[in-house]
Short mmCIF file of N, CA, C and O in Angstrom, two decimals:
data_model
loop_
_atom_site.label_atom_id
_atom_site.label_comp_id
_atom_site.label_asym_id
_atom_site.label_seq_id
_atom_site.Cartn_x
_atom_site.Cartn_y
_atom_site.Cartn_z
N UNK A 1 -127.55 -187.21 173.06
CA UNK A 1 -126.70 -186.05 172.82
C UNK A 1 -125.55 -186.08 173.82
O UNK A 1 -125.75 -186.37 174.99
N UNK A 2 -124.33 -185.79 173.36
CA UNK A 2 -123.15 -185.84 174.21
C UNK A 2 -123.06 -184.66 175.15
O UNK A 2 -123.69 -183.64 174.98
N UNK A 3 -122.24 -184.84 176.18
CA UNK A 3 -121.99 -183.78 177.14
C UNK A 3 -121.09 -182.73 176.53
O UNK A 3 -120.14 -183.07 175.84
N UNK A 4 -121.35 -181.45 176.80
CA UNK A 4 -120.42 -180.43 176.31
C UNK A 4 -119.07 -180.56 177.01
O UNK A 4 -119.00 -180.93 178.17
N UNK A 5 -118.00 -180.26 176.29
CA UNK A 5 -116.66 -180.40 176.86
C UNK A 5 -116.49 -179.54 178.11
O UNK A 5 -115.77 -179.90 179.01
N UNK A 6 -117.13 -178.39 178.16
CA UNK A 6 -116.97 -177.48 179.28
C UNK A 6 -117.41 -178.06 180.61
O UNK A 6 -116.99 -177.61 181.65
N UNK A 7 -118.25 -179.09 180.59
CA UNK A 7 -118.76 -179.66 181.84
C UNK A 7 -117.88 -180.80 182.35
O UNK A 7 -118.15 -181.34 183.40
N UNK A 8 -116.86 -181.16 181.61
CA UNK A 8 -116.00 -182.27 182.02
C UNK A 8 -114.85 -181.76 182.87
O UNK A 8 -114.39 -180.64 182.71
N UNK A 9 -114.38 -182.58 183.76
CA UNK A 9 -113.24 -182.19 184.57
C UNK A 9 -111.98 -182.19 183.70
O UNK A 9 -111.90 -182.93 182.72
N UNK A 10 -110.98 -181.38 184.06
CA UNK A 10 -109.73 -181.35 183.26
C UNK A 10 -109.06 -182.71 183.14
O UNK A 10 -108.51 -183.03 182.10
N UNK A 11 -109.13 -183.55 184.17
CA UNK A 11 -108.49 -184.87 184.13
C UNK A 11 -109.16 -185.74 183.07
O UNK A 11 -108.50 -186.41 182.30
N UNK A 12 -110.49 -185.73 182.99
CA UNK A 12 -111.20 -186.52 182.00
C UNK A 12 -110.85 -186.05 180.59
O UNK A 12 -110.64 -186.84 179.70
N UNK A 13 -110.81 -184.74 180.41
CA UNK A 13 -110.50 -184.19 179.10
C UNK A 13 -109.10 -184.62 178.66
O UNK A 13 -108.89 -185.01 177.53
N UNK A 14 -108.16 -184.58 179.56
CA UNK A 14 -106.80 -185.00 179.21
C UNK A 14 -106.78 -186.46 178.76
O UNK A 14 -106.10 -186.80 177.82
N UNK A 15 -107.50 -187.32 179.43
CA UNK A 15 -107.54 -188.73 179.04
C UNK A 15 -108.18 -188.90 177.66
O UNK A 15 -107.72 -189.70 176.86
N UNK A 16 -109.23 -188.15 177.38
CA UNK A 16 -109.85 -188.21 176.06
C UNK A 16 -108.87 -187.75 175.00
O UNK A 16 -108.74 -188.39 173.95
N UNK A 17 -108.17 -186.66 175.26
CA UNK A 17 -107.19 -186.16 174.30
C UNK A 17 -106.06 -187.16 174.11
O UNK A 17 -105.61 -187.38 172.99
N UNK A 18 -105.60 -187.79 175.17
CA UNK A 18 -104.55 -188.81 175.05
C UNK A 18 -105.02 -189.97 174.17
O UNK A 18 -104.27 -190.49 173.36
N UNK A 19 -106.27 -190.36 174.35
CA UNK A 19 -106.83 -191.44 173.54
C UNK A 19 -106.90 -191.05 172.08
O UNK A 19 -106.56 -191.84 171.19
N UNK A 20 -107.31 -189.81 171.79
CA UNK A 20 -107.37 -189.33 170.41
C UNK A 20 -105.98 -189.35 169.78
O UNK A 20 -105.81 -189.74 168.63
N UNK A 21 -104.98 -188.93 170.53
CA UNK A 21 -103.61 -188.90 170.03
C UNK A 21 -103.11 -190.32 169.75
O UNK A 21 -102.52 -190.59 168.71
N UNK A 22 -103.38 -191.26 170.67
CA UNK A 22 -102.98 -192.66 170.44
C UNK A 22 -103.62 -193.21 169.18
O UNK A 22 -102.98 -193.89 168.38
N UNK A 23 -104.91 -192.92 169.00
CA UNK A 23 -105.62 -193.41 167.81
C UNK A 23 -105.04 -192.80 166.54
O UNK A 23 -104.87 -193.49 165.53
N UNK A 24 -104.74 -191.51 166.56
CA UNK A 24 -104.18 -190.85 165.38
C UNK A 24 -102.82 -191.43 165.05
O UNK A 24 -102.50 -191.67 163.88
N UNK A 25 -101.99 -191.67 166.07
CA UNK A 25 -100.66 -192.27 165.81
C UNK A 25 -100.81 -193.63 165.14
O UNK A 25 -100.12 -193.94 164.17
N UNK A 26 -101.73 -194.45 165.63
CA UNK A 26 -101.95 -195.78 165.03
C UNK A 26 -102.45 -195.64 163.59
O UNK A 26 -102.02 -196.37 162.70
N UNK A 27 -103.37 -194.72 163.37
CA UNK A 27 -103.93 -194.51 162.03
C UNK A 27 -102.83 -194.12 161.04
O UNK A 27 -102.70 -194.72 159.97
N UNK A 28 -102.00 -193.12 161.40
CA UNK A 28 -100.96 -192.67 160.47
C UNK A 28 -99.85 -193.71 160.31
O UNK A 28 -99.28 -193.84 159.23
N UNK A 29 -99.54 -194.47 161.35
CA UNK A 29 -98.58 -195.57 161.21
C UNK A 29 -99.10 -196.58 160.19
O UNK A 29 -98.36 -197.07 159.34
N UNK A 30 -100.38 -196.89 160.28
CA UNK A 30 -100.99 -197.84 159.35
C UNK A 30 -100.98 -197.28 157.92
O UNK A 30 -100.68 -198.01 156.97
N UNK A 31 -101.27 -196.00 157.75
CA UNK A 31 -101.24 -195.37 156.42
C UNK A 31 -99.84 -195.44 155.83
O UNK A 31 -99.66 -195.72 154.64
N UNK A 32 -98.83 -195.21 156.65
CA UNK A 32 -97.45 -195.31 156.18
C UNK A 32 -97.13 -196.72 155.72
O UNK A 32 -96.50 -196.92 154.68
N UNK A 33 -97.53 -197.71 156.50
CA UNK A 33 -97.25 -199.11 156.13
C UNK A 33 -97.97 -199.50 154.85
O UNK A 33 -97.41 -200.20 154.01
N UNK A 34 -99.21 -199.08 154.70
CA UNK A 34 -100.00 -199.52 153.55
C UNK A 34 -99.72 -198.76 152.27
O UNK A 34 -99.69 -199.34 151.19
N UNK A 35 -99.59 -197.45 152.36
CA UNK A 35 -99.61 -196.64 151.14
C UNK A 35 -98.37 -195.81 150.86
O UNK A 35 -97.99 -195.66 149.72
N UNK A 36 -97.78 -195.22 151.86
CA UNK A 36 -96.69 -194.27 151.61
C UNK A 36 -95.65 -194.35 152.72
O UNK A 36 -95.59 -193.48 153.57
N UNK A 37 -94.85 -195.40 152.69
CA UNK A 37 -93.88 -195.56 153.77
C UNK A 37 -93.04 -194.31 154.01
O UNK A 37 -92.43 -193.77 153.10
N UNK A 38 -93.11 -193.82 155.22
CA UNK A 38 -92.33 -192.68 155.70
C UNK A 38 -92.67 -191.35 155.04
O UNK A 38 -91.95 -190.39 155.19
N UNK A 39 -93.76 -191.27 154.28
CA UNK A 39 -94.14 -190.00 153.65
C UNK A 39 -95.07 -189.17 154.51
O UNK A 39 -95.21 -187.98 154.29
N UNK A 40 -95.73 -189.81 155.45
CA UNK A 40 -96.68 -189.09 156.30
C UNK A 40 -96.15 -189.12 157.72
O UNK A 40 -95.76 -190.16 158.23
N UNK A 41 -96.12 -187.94 158.35
CA UNK A 41 -95.63 -187.87 159.72
C UNK A 41 -96.71 -187.27 160.60
O UNK A 41 -97.33 -186.27 160.25
N UNK A 42 -96.95 -187.92 161.73
CA UNK A 42 -97.90 -187.41 162.70
C UNK A 42 -97.14 -187.13 163.98
O UNK A 42 -96.34 -187.94 164.44
N UNK A 43 -97.36 -185.94 164.55
CA UNK A 43 -96.74 -185.59 165.81
C UNK A 43 -97.65 -184.63 166.53
O UNK A 43 -98.58 -184.07 165.95
N UNK A 44 -97.39 -184.42 167.80
CA UNK A 44 -98.17 -183.49 168.60
C UNK A 44 -97.24 -182.36 169.00
O UNK A 44 -96.13 -182.60 169.46
N UNK A 45 -97.69 -181.13 168.77
CA UNK A 45 -96.87 -179.97 169.12
C UNK A 45 -97.62 -179.09 170.11
O UNK A 45 -98.84 -179.10 170.16
N UNK A 46 -96.85 -178.33 170.88
CA UNK A 46 -97.48 -177.43 171.84
C UNK A 46 -97.07 -175.98 171.60
O UNK A 46 -97.38 -175.10 172.39
N UNK A 47 -96.37 -175.75 170.48
CA UNK A 47 -96.00 -174.38 170.15
C UNK A 47 -95.74 -174.26 168.65
O UNK A 47 -95.48 -175.26 167.97
N UNK A 48 -95.79 -173.05 168.17
CA UNK A 48 -95.53 -172.80 166.76
C UNK A 48 -94.08 -173.14 166.41
O UNK A 48 -93.79 -173.72 165.35
N UNK A 49 -93.15 -172.83 167.32
CA UNK A 49 -91.74 -173.12 167.03
C UNK A 49 -91.50 -174.63 166.91
O UNK A 49 -90.73 -175.07 166.06
N UNK A 50 -92.18 -175.43 167.71
CA UNK A 50 -92.05 -176.88 167.61
C UNK A 50 -92.59 -177.37 166.25
O UNK A 50 -91.99 -178.20 165.60
N UNK A 51 -93.70 -176.78 165.81
CA UNK A 51 -94.25 -177.11 164.50
C UNK A 51 -93.25 -176.79 163.40
O UNK A 51 -93.03 -177.60 162.51
N UNK A 52 -92.62 -175.65 163.48
CA UNK A 52 -91.65 -175.25 162.45
C UNK A 52 -90.43 -176.17 162.44
O UNK A 52 -89.89 -176.45 161.38
N UNK A 53 -90.02 -176.67 163.59
CA UNK A 53 -88.91 -177.63 163.65
C UNK A 53 -89.28 -178.91 162.89
O UNK A 53 -88.44 -179.48 162.20
N UNK A 54 -90.51 -179.34 163.02
CA UNK A 54 -90.95 -180.58 162.41
C UNK A 54 -91.10 -180.44 160.90
O UNK A 54 -90.75 -181.34 160.15
N UNK A 55 -91.60 -179.31 160.43
CA UNK A 55 -91.86 -179.16 158.99
C UNK A 55 -90.62 -178.87 158.17
O UNK A 55 -90.65 -179.04 156.97
N UNK A 56 -89.56 -178.49 158.79
CA UNK A 56 -88.32 -178.18 158.03
C UNK A 56 -87.68 -179.41 157.50
O UNK A 56 -87.76 -180.47 157.93
#
């Protein structure tokens, strides 16, 4: 059974999140190349306004 996130230090959690983001970027880049060039966009946002800028 895995460790609960609450018991991890903030530095470890940030590295895990960075790894997840890198993996997601690679996954969506691959999906664009294989199936729908430039139809799928993956980005990371830290606010609702940033999300709205991207979806417009």
